[in-house]
Short mmCIF file of C-alpha atoms in Angstrom, two decimals:
data_model
loop_
_atom_site.label_atom_id
_atom_site.label_comp_id
_atom_site.label_asym_id
_atom_site.label_seq_id
_atom_site.Cartn_x
_atom_site.Cartn_y
_atom_site.Cartn_z
CA MET U 1 171.11 192.07 98.68
CA LEU U 2 168.32 191.62 101.19
CA VAL U 3 165.04 193.24 100.21
CA ALA U 4 162.34 194.12 102.72
CA SER U 5 159.00 194.00 100.96
CA VAL U 6 156.48 196.35 102.59
CA THR U 7 152.78 196.66 101.91
CA ASN U 8 152.22 199.41 104.47
CA PRO U 9 154.22 202.65 104.65
CA SER U 10 154.30 202.45 108.45
CA GLU U 11 156.76 199.54 108.14
CA ILE U 12 159.45 201.44 106.23
CA ASP U 13 161.41 202.91 109.14
CA GLU U 14 161.25 199.64 111.05
CA VAL U 15 162.72 197.49 108.24
CA LYS U 16 165.51 199.84 107.13
CA PRO U 17 168.08 198.65 109.74
CA LEU U 18 167.44 195.04 108.71
CA CYS U 19 167.77 195.22 104.93
CA ASP U 20 169.71 196.69 102.01
CA VAL U 21 166.74 197.76 99.89
CA VAL U 22 163.06 198.40 100.59
CA GLU U 23 160.48 197.20 98.08
CA LEU U 24 157.48 199.50 98.09
CA ARG U 25 154.39 197.64 96.90
CA LEU U 26 152.68 200.60 95.28
CA ASP U 27 149.71 198.48 94.30
CA CYS U 28 149.00 198.37 98.05
CA PHE U 29 149.57 202.03 99.02
CA ALA U 30 150.41 205.41 97.51
CA ILE U 31 153.39 207.69 98.19
CA ILE U 32 154.16 211.29 97.32
CA GLN U 33 157.92 211.13 97.88
CA LYS U 34 160.61 208.48 97.86
CA PRO U 35 162.04 207.43 101.24
CA ASP U 36 165.66 208.38 101.90
CA PHE U 37 166.80 204.78 101.39
CA PRO U 38 167.44 202.52 98.37
CA CYS U 39 164.07 201.44 96.99
CA ILE U 40 162.44 199.07 94.53
CA PHE U 41 159.14 200.38 93.22
CA THR U 42 156.69 197.58 92.40
CA TYR U 43 153.20 198.06 91.03
CA ARG U 44 152.28 194.41 90.54
CA LYS U 45 149.64 193.43 88.00
CA LYS U 46 146.69 191.49 89.40
CA GLU U 47 147.49 188.35 87.38
CA GLN U 48 150.91 188.07 89.01
CA GLY U 49 149.95 188.72 92.62
CA GLY U 50 148.96 192.40 92.59
CA VAL U 51 146.25 193.85 94.80
CA ARG U 52 144.48 196.33 92.51
CA ALA U 53 142.26 195.24 89.63
CA ILE U 54 142.85 198.06 87.16
CA SER U 55 143.44 198.17 83.42
CA GLU U 56 146.95 197.68 82.11
CA ASP U 57 146.96 201.17 80.60
CA GLU U 58 146.09 202.70 83.97
CA ARG U 59 148.73 200.62 85.73
CA LEU U 60 151.48 201.68 83.32
CA LEU U 61 150.38 205.29 83.69
CA GLN U 62 150.75 204.99 87.48
CA ILE U 63 154.18 203.39 87.12
CA ALA U 64 155.43 206.18 84.85
CA LYS U 65 154.17 208.74 87.33
CA TYR U 66 155.95 207.08 90.26
CA LEU U 67 159.22 206.83 88.34
CA GLU U 68 159.44 210.63 88.49
CA LEU U 69 160.46 210.06 92.15
CA GLN U 70 163.65 208.35 90.90
CA PRO U 71 163.76 205.03 92.75
CA GLU U 72 166.93 202.97 92.44
CA TYR U 73 165.00 200.01 90.96
CA LEU U 74 161.71 199.22 89.26
CA ASP U 75 160.31 195.68 89.33
CA ILE U 76 158.19 195.19 86.24
CA GLU U 77 156.72 192.03 84.76
CA ALA U 78 158.81 190.70 81.90
CA ASP U 79 155.75 190.35 79.66
CA THR U 80 154.91 194.06 79.93
CA ASN U 81 154.57 195.92 76.62
CA PRO U 82 158.16 196.13 75.25
CA ALA U 83 157.55 199.65 73.95
CA PHE U 84 156.69 200.86 77.45
CA ILE U 85 159.81 199.20 78.90
CA ALA U 86 161.98 200.83 76.22
CA SER U 87 160.43 204.24 76.83
CA ILE U 88 161.03 204.27 80.58
CA ALA U 89 164.55 202.90 80.08
CA VAL U 90 165.33 205.91 77.89
CA LYS U 91 163.54 208.46 80.07
CA PHE U 92 164.95 207.14 83.39
CA PRO U 93 168.40 205.77 82.56
CA ASN U 94 169.55 205.71 86.21
CA ILE U 95 166.74 203.40 87.32
CA LYS U 96 167.66 199.71 87.11
CA LEU U 97 164.88 197.53 85.76
CA ILE U 98 164.09 194.13 87.29
CA GLY U 99 162.23 191.91 84.82
CA SER U 100 160.02 189.56 86.86
CA TYR U 101 157.87 186.49 86.42
CA HIS U 102 155.54 184.84 88.96
CA ASP U 103 153.75 181.49 88.89
CA PHE U 104 151.59 180.76 91.92
CA GLU U 105 150.73 177.21 90.84
CA LYS U 106 153.87 175.41 89.66
CA THR U 107 157.53 175.43 88.70
CA PRO U 108 157.90 175.28 84.92
CA GLU U 109 159.77 172.25 83.64
CA ASP U 110 162.05 174.25 81.37
CA LEU U 111 163.41 177.11 83.45
CA GLY U 112 165.99 177.94 80.79
CA ALA U 113 163.29 178.51 78.19
CA LEU U 114 161.36 180.65 80.68
CA LEU U 115 164.37 182.88 81.34
CA GLU U 116 165.10 183.13 77.62
CA SER U 117 161.53 184.30 77.00
CA MET U 118 162.01 187.06 79.60
CA LYS U 119 165.17 188.48 78.04
CA ASN U 120 165.16 192.21 77.38
CA PRO U 121 168.24 194.41 76.83
CA HIS U 122 166.83 196.98 79.26
CA PHE U 123 166.67 194.59 82.23
CA SER U 124 169.53 194.73 84.70
CA ILE U 125 168.21 191.88 86.89
CA TYR U 126 165.82 188.99 86.34
CA LYS U 127 163.47 187.71 89.03
CA ILE U 128 161.74 184.32 88.80
CA ALA U 129 159.29 183.44 91.59
CA VAL U 130 157.57 180.08 91.06
CA THR U 131 155.73 177.63 93.26
CA ALA U 132 157.32 174.34 94.30
CA GLN U 133 154.96 171.37 94.32
CA ASN U 134 157.65 169.21 95.92
CA THR U 135 161.27 169.44 97.06
CA ILE U 136 162.51 168.37 93.63
CA ASP U 137 161.06 171.61 92.24
CA LEU U 138 162.96 173.49 94.93
CA LEU U 139 166.26 171.81 94.07
CA ARG U 140 165.76 172.36 90.33
CA LEU U 141 165.30 176.08 90.90
CA LEU U 142 168.31 176.35 93.25
CA ILE U 143 170.53 174.56 90.72
CA PHE U 144 169.23 176.79 87.94
CA ALA U 145 170.03 179.90 89.99
CA LYS U 146 173.49 178.62 90.85
CA ASN U 147 174.31 178.11 87.16
CA ALA U 148 172.66 181.28 85.83
CA LYS U 149 174.74 183.40 83.46
CA VAL U 150 172.73 186.59 84.05
CA PRO U 151 171.98 188.51 87.28
CA LEU U 152 169.08 186.50 88.70
CA SER U 153 166.91 186.28 91.78
CA ALA U 154 165.23 182.84 91.94
CA ILE U 155 162.55 182.29 94.58
CA SER U 156 160.71 179.05 95.25
CA MET U 157 157.32 179.79 96.78
CA GLY U 158 155.07 177.62 98.92
CA GLU U 159 155.83 175.25 101.78
CA TYR U 160 158.25 173.13 99.77
CA GLY U 161 160.07 176.21 98.53
CA GLN U 162 160.68 177.85 101.90
CA PRO U 163 164.40 176.93 102.10
CA SER U 164 165.04 179.09 99.04
CA ARG U 165 164.24 182.11 101.21
CA VAL U 166 167.43 181.30 103.14
CA LEU U 167 169.66 179.85 100.45
CA GLY U 168 169.67 182.78 98.03
CA PRO U 169 173.22 183.91 98.93
CA VAL U 170 174.45 180.32 98.57
CA VAL U 171 173.24 180.01 94.96
CA GLY U 172 174.15 183.57 94.00
CA ASN U 173 170.81 185.37 94.08
CA VAL U 174 171.14 189.10 93.43
CA LEU U 175 168.08 189.85 95.58
CA ASP U 176 166.42 187.96 98.43
CA TYR U 177 163.08 188.98 99.86
CA ALA U 178 161.68 188.98 103.40
CA GLY U 179 159.01 190.84 105.34
CA LEU U 180 158.69 192.44 108.73
CA GLN U 181 156.58 189.51 109.90
CA GLU U 182 156.53 185.81 109.07
CA GLU U 183 154.08 185.28 106.21
CA GLY U 184 152.59 181.82 106.45
CA ASN U 185 150.66 182.00 103.19
CA LEU U 186 153.87 182.80 101.31
CA HIS U 187 156.08 180.64 103.56
CA ARG U 188 158.38 183.63 103.73
CA TYR U 189 160.64 184.15 106.74
CA SER U 190 160.75 187.46 108.58
CA LEU U 191 163.83 189.66 108.42
CA LYS U 192 164.46 188.94 112.09
CA THR U 193 164.40 185.18 111.52
CA LEU U 194 166.80 185.40 108.58
CA HIS U 195 169.29 187.32 110.70
CA GLU U 196 168.90 185.67 114.11
CA VAL U 197 168.27 182.03 113.14
CA PHE U 198 169.98 181.65 109.76
CA HIS U 199 172.72 184.33 110.08
CA TYR U 200 171.89 185.62 106.63
CA ARG U 201 174.75 188.14 106.47
CA LYS U 202 177.34 185.36 106.81
CA LEU U 203 175.99 183.26 103.95
CA ASN U 204 177.75 183.24 100.59
CA GLN U 205 178.56 180.98 97.65
CA ASP U 206 181.11 179.09 99.76
CA THR U 207 178.50 178.16 102.39
CA GLN U 208 177.76 174.46 102.84
CA ILE U 209 174.12 173.39 103.04
CA TYR U 210 172.86 171.00 105.72
CA ALA U 211 169.23 169.98 105.85
CA LEU U 212 166.64 167.88 107.60
CA ILE U 213 164.70 165.67 105.20
CA GLY U 214 161.50 163.78 105.98
CA ASP U 215 157.79 164.36 106.44
CA PRO U 216 156.54 165.80 108.74
CA ILE U 217 159.29 168.26 109.64
CA GLU U 218 157.42 171.30 111.03
CA LYS U 219 158.01 170.53 114.71
CA SER U 220 161.69 169.71 114.40
CA PRO U 221 163.93 172.18 116.26
CA GLY U 222 166.93 171.17 114.14
CA HIS U 223 167.41 174.59 112.52
CA LEU U 224 167.34 176.23 115.95
CA PHE U 225 169.91 173.77 117.30
CA HIS U 226 172.39 173.48 114.46
CA ASN U 227 172.68 177.00 113.03
CA PRO U 228 174.13 178.61 116.20
CA ARG U 229 176.65 175.77 116.57
CA PHE U 230 178.27 175.55 113.17
CA GLN U 231 181.97 176.29 113.44
CA HIS U 232 182.41 176.55 109.69
CA ASN U 233 180.61 178.35 106.88
CA ALA U 234 177.34 176.43 106.92
CA VAL U 235 173.57 176.78 107.17
CA TYR U 236 170.86 174.28 108.19
CA VAL U 237 167.37 174.26 106.69
CA LYS U 238 164.40 171.88 106.66
CA MET U 239 163.19 170.21 103.46
CA ARG U 240 159.93 168.31 103.37
CA LEU U 241 160.60 165.16 101.36
CA SER U 242 158.29 162.20 100.75
CA PRO U 243 159.52 158.66 99.99
CA ASP U 244 158.53 158.93 96.32
CA PHE U 245 161.17 161.59 95.68
CA VAL U 246 164.16 160.22 97.62
CA ARG U 247 166.07 158.86 94.63
CA LYS U 248 165.51 162.03 92.61
CA PHE U 249 166.64 164.08 95.60
CA PHE U 250 169.96 162.24 95.84
CA ALA U 251 170.45 162.53 92.08
CA LEU U 252 170.30 166.33 92.42
CA VAL U 253 172.19 167.07 95.64
CA ASP U 254 175.58 166.67 93.92
CA HIS U 255 174.81 169.84 91.99
CA LEU U 256 174.54 171.92 95.17
CA PRO U 257 177.04 172.42 98.03
CA PHE U 258 175.48 169.98 100.49
CA GLY U 259 177.65 168.97 103.43
CA GLY U 260 175.23 166.65 105.21
CA LEU U 261 171.69 165.70 106.12
CA SER U 262 169.57 164.80 109.09
CA VAL U 263 167.04 162.11 108.19
CA THR U 264 163.73 161.66 109.97
CA ILE U 265 160.60 159.57 109.46
CA PRO U 266 159.59 158.00 107.16
CA LEU U 267 162.92 158.00 105.30
CA LYS U 268 165.46 156.37 107.63
CA GLU U 269 165.31 152.94 106.00
CA LEU U 270 164.83 154.25 102.45
CA VAL U 271 167.77 156.66 102.57
CA TYR U 272 169.84 153.80 104.00
CA SER U 273 169.28 151.98 100.72
CA VAL U 274 170.71 154.76 98.53
CA MET U 275 173.93 155.46 100.44
CA ASP U 276 177.32 154.97 98.80
CA GLU U 277 178.83 153.89 102.12
CA LEU U 278 177.44 152.93 105.53
CA SER U 279 178.92 152.71 109.00
CA PRO U 280 178.89 149.17 110.41
CA MET U 281 176.35 150.26 113.01
CA ALA U 282 174.05 151.56 110.29
CA ARG U 283 174.39 148.25 108.42
CA ARG U 284 173.52 146.36 111.58
CA ILE U 285 170.53 148.54 112.42
CA GLY U 286 169.28 148.91 108.85
CA ALA U 287 168.47 152.61 109.20
CA ILE U 288 170.28 155.94 109.27
CA ASN U 289 169.52 159.40 110.58
CA THR U 290 172.72 161.15 109.45
CA VAL U 291 174.32 161.64 106.03
CA ILE U 292 177.76 163.10 105.36
CA PHE U 293 178.72 164.16 101.84
CA SER U 294 182.40 163.85 101.01
CA ASN U 295 184.10 163.73 97.60
CA LYS U 296 180.78 163.26 95.82
CA LYS U 297 179.91 160.26 98.01
CA SER U 298 177.03 159.89 100.45
CA LEU U 299 177.96 158.32 103.77
CA GLY U 300 175.30 157.14 106.19
CA THR U 301 175.33 156.48 109.92
CA ASN U 302 173.04 156.71 112.94
CA THR U 303 173.33 159.05 115.92
CA ASP U 304 169.88 158.35 117.39
CA ALA U 305 170.94 155.40 119.51
CA PRO U 306 174.25 156.86 120.75
CA GLY U 307 172.37 160.07 121.51
CA ALA U 308 169.82 158.22 123.61
CA LEU U 309 172.46 156.31 125.57
CA ASN U 310 174.61 159.42 126.00
CA ALA U 311 171.63 161.24 127.52
CA ILE U 312 171.14 158.35 129.94
CA GLU U 313 174.83 158.19 130.83
CA LYS U 314 174.67 161.74 132.07
CA HIS U 315 172.71 160.22 134.94
CA THR U 316 174.17 156.73 135.30
CA THR U 317 176.48 154.29 133.56
CA VAL U 318 174.81 151.79 131.27
CA GLN U 319 177.26 148.93 131.59
CA GLY U 320 175.85 146.10 133.66
CA LYS U 321 172.40 147.72 133.93
CA LYS U 322 169.10 146.16 132.92
CA ILE U 323 167.43 148.28 130.24
CA ALA U 324 163.77 147.74 129.36
CA ILE U 325 162.83 148.98 125.90
CA LEU U 326 159.17 149.51 125.03
CA GLY U 327 158.51 148.89 121.34
CA ALA U 328 160.17 146.82 118.62
CA GLY U 329 160.41 149.25 115.69
CA GLY U 330 163.39 150.98 114.10
CA THR U 331 164.20 153.22 117.08
CA ALA U 332 163.98 150.31 119.50
CA ARG U 333 166.25 148.29 117.23
CA ALA U 334 168.90 151.03 117.17
CA ILE U 335 168.81 151.57 120.94
CA CYS U 336 168.96 147.83 121.58
CA TYR U 337 172.09 147.55 119.44
CA GLU U 338 173.82 150.47 121.16
CA ALA U 339 172.84 149.33 124.66
CA LYS U 340 174.32 145.89 124.01
CA GLN U 341 177.48 147.51 122.65
CA ARG U 342 177.80 149.37 125.94
CA GLY U 343 177.43 146.25 128.04
CA ALA U 344 173.82 146.49 129.17
CA GLU U 345 171.35 143.66 129.57
CA VAL U 346 168.37 144.44 127.34
CA LEU U 347 164.74 143.42 127.74
CA ILE U 348 162.33 144.26 124.90
CA PHE U 349 158.60 144.63 125.50
CA ASN U 350 156.06 144.93 122.70
CA ARG U 351 152.33 144.47 122.18
CA THR U 352 153.15 141.76 119.67
CA PRO U 353 155.52 139.46 121.57
CA GLU U 354 156.67 137.74 118.38
CA ARG U 355 158.25 141.00 117.22
CA SER U 356 160.02 141.64 120.52
CA LYS U 357 161.34 138.07 120.59
CA THR U 358 162.59 138.26 116.98
CA LEU U 359 164.42 141.51 117.71
CA ALA U 360 165.77 140.16 120.99
CA GLN U 361 167.10 137.03 119.33
CA GLU U 362 169.00 139.07 116.76
CA PHE U 363 170.84 141.12 119.37
CA GLY U 364 171.16 138.70 122.26
CA ALA U 365 168.43 140.32 124.36
CA SER U 366 165.20 139.02 125.93
CA GLY U 367 161.76 139.57 124.40
CA TYR U 368 158.39 139.77 126.12
CA SER U 369 154.84 141.03 125.68
CA LEU U 370 154.10 144.52 126.94
CA GLU U 371 151.83 143.06 129.62
CA GLU U 372 154.83 141.31 131.18
CA LEU U 373 156.67 144.55 131.98
CA GLY U 374 155.77 144.47 135.68
CA MET U 375 157.11 140.94 136.06
CA HIS U 376 160.74 141.78 135.27
CA PRO U 377 163.04 144.13 137.19
CA TYR U 378 164.93 146.83 135.33
CA ASP U 379 167.15 149.81 136.10
CA ILE U 380 166.33 151.95 133.07
CA LEU U 381 163.19 152.11 130.92
CA ILE U 382 163.18 153.60 127.41
CA ASN U 383 159.92 154.14 125.57
CA THR U 384 159.97 154.21 121.76
CA ILE U 385 156.20 153.83 121.24
CA PRO U 386 154.41 157.00 119.98
CA PRO U 387 152.17 158.63 122.65
CA LYS U 388 148.97 158.17 120.63
CA SER U 389 149.42 154.42 120.50
CA ALA U 390 151.22 153.90 123.80
CA HIS U 391 149.48 152.39 126.81
CA VAL U 392 151.05 153.95 129.91
CA PRO U 393 152.28 150.94 131.91
CA ASN U 394 152.74 150.57 135.63
CA LEU U 395 156.29 151.64 136.44
CA LEU U 396 158.81 150.60 139.02
CA ALA U 397 159.52 153.41 141.48
CA LYS U 398 162.75 155.40 141.57
CA LYS U 399 164.14 154.15 138.26
CA ILE U 400 165.41 156.08 135.23
CA VAL U 401 162.78 156.58 132.53
CA MET U 402 163.33 158.03 129.05
CA ASP U 403 160.78 158.80 126.34
CA VAL U 404 162.23 159.37 122.86
CA VAL U 405 159.32 161.66 121.89
CA TYR U 406 160.42 165.30 122.13
CA ASP U 407 157.13 167.09 121.47
CA PRO U 408 155.63 167.40 123.98
CA PRO U 409 158.66 167.05 126.28
CA LEU U 410 156.54 165.73 129.14
CA THR U 411 154.67 162.76 127.71
CA PRO U 412 152.01 160.82 129.64
CA LEU U 413 154.68 158.22 130.43
CA LEU U 414 157.08 160.79 131.90
CA ILE U 415 154.30 162.41 133.93
CA LYS U 416 153.54 159.01 135.45
CA ALA U 417 157.27 158.42 136.00
CA GLN U 418 157.56 161.69 137.90
CA GLU U 419 154.71 160.60 140.14
CA SER U 420 156.62 157.36 140.81
CA GLY U 421 159.75 159.22 141.90
CA CYS U 422 161.71 158.30 138.79
CA VAL U 423 164.49 160.28 137.13
CA CYS U 424 162.96 161.48 133.84
CA ILE U 425 164.88 162.02 130.61
CA THR U 426 162.96 163.76 127.86
CA GLY U 427 163.18 163.22 124.14
CA GLN U 428 164.59 166.72 123.89
CA GLU U 429 167.68 165.58 125.81
CA MET U 430 168.09 162.67 123.41
CA PHE U 431 167.61 165.04 120.47
CA ARG U 432 170.35 167.35 121.72
CA GLU U 433 172.80 164.51 122.25
CA GLN U 434 172.26 162.97 118.82
CA ALA U 435 172.46 166.42 117.23
CA PHE U 436 175.78 167.12 118.99
CA LEU U 437 177.09 163.89 117.46
CA GLN U 438 175.89 165.02 114.02
CA GLN U 439 177.80 168.27 114.49
CA GLU U 440 180.96 166.31 115.29
CA LEU U 441 180.57 164.21 112.16
CA TRP U 442 179.86 167.13 109.86
CA ARG U 443 182.81 169.21 110.97
CA SER U 444 185.38 166.44 111.27
CA THR U 445 187.59 164.89 108.64
CA LYS U 446 188.48 161.81 110.71
CA TRP U 447 186.17 159.05 111.86
CA THR U 448 187.69 156.63 114.38
CA VAL U 449 186.20 154.56 117.15
CA ASP U 450 188.23 156.32 119.84
CA ARG U 451 186.58 159.64 119.06
CA ARG U 452 183.11 158.28 118.29
CA ARG U 453 181.99 155.09 119.93
CA PHE U 454 179.24 154.57 117.38
CA LEU U 455 181.60 154.36 114.40
CA PRO U 456 184.03 151.53 113.64
CA PRO U 457 187.76 151.32 114.23
CA ARG U 458 189.85 151.28 111.07
CA SER U 459 190.73 147.61 111.68
CA SER U 460 187.09 146.54 111.77
CA GLU U 461 186.42 143.68 109.37
CA GLU U 462 182.84 144.84 109.22
CA ALA U 463 184.06 148.10 107.64
CA GLY U 464 184.81 146.12 104.52
CA GLY U 465 188.55 146.62 104.49
CA GLY U 466 188.65 150.38 104.13
CA GLY U 467 186.51 153.21 102.92
CA PHE U 468 185.33 156.45 104.47
CA PHE U 469 184.32 155.09 107.85
CA SER U 470 187.66 153.46 108.48
CA ALA U 471 189.67 156.55 107.58
CA LEU U 472 192.21 157.91 110.04
#
């Protein structure tokens, strides 16, 4: 059930069409009658996030008074005086009691022991809301909720825990909580966002999870792109993950219904190293941005480079063209590989010419210093250097210019390209193309070169004589 938590009575009528139950935070406001709608009454104690600093005796007196209004549910802290809990259970047998626990600093190591300590025969539902200090804490709580043997609502608070606000139906939460507005301090989504972005009503325990992992992830539009396009029971969330926790992350994902991942900086090379299988292109590039989970195996490939070239080929064919690539890092490496596969002549320009020449030698391209850009003709220019460190070079007029950066869409380079009469391709176009390819991979059960140019044919020797990426 979806619970709308309100701290102001003026919000009640507005949230009712968007939820199943309204939680009235009675430590924030008073009422004299119960709304004509299923309600949870909550009078939170100060130590667990309540607003009013009053004695425990006074708080329990207020709770008993409000229960005369016969709400459907009462949320009460599990460590409340057992005698009081027993007394209200007897006096108000039709009110279901939710035994709750909140930790605004951490996620306890032993969640089983925590739940056991909360047990009370009068509780119909248990609620555990704890703070994730990293994404491993989030996954631990989701797995615990999925395997719970009692009616449970498990909420991971804080920035790292935000995906739990969406994934409650997937792990079997009895109650999920949202507010009328986004609440940045709680990292809680609004009711509108849950419905319109994440399609909350369609989520269930058969839903597959897809996620972006990396750090930073805030600016990624992945959840806005993927969720409307899933053609199967799936949801896409963003999980902030640092390099230190990658191996632990992949040790835990098998315990949850993950279907795939998008991988962003700084994890593309590190995640590559923990894959069970890799596409030949991923092996050649040494980095991945896409993971598919199938039969308990992780399968890595790269859609960045095909996405970039696909965006360009909406304007012109690549075969036989001269492509100038600015930069010699991982993105430049991937695009160089794909451009050569499509029959382009590639020129690599970098501040450190040794790096551009090393990369060029590996892929049969030409390498130069960035200062030499104006000395060599090209048809297409692709910038992979971040805006903060990129010197905007002099450009040839009326060429095609792409910048892989998608925020902002119009980078200094593209502004200069517009002034030179060039056709400009933004990083957002590249993002969309690579994301479309991810969608194809995630929803397909067959991976052949005819359907996806960036994956190998089944006869490819580089595929290692079989395996997932050579499957028909």
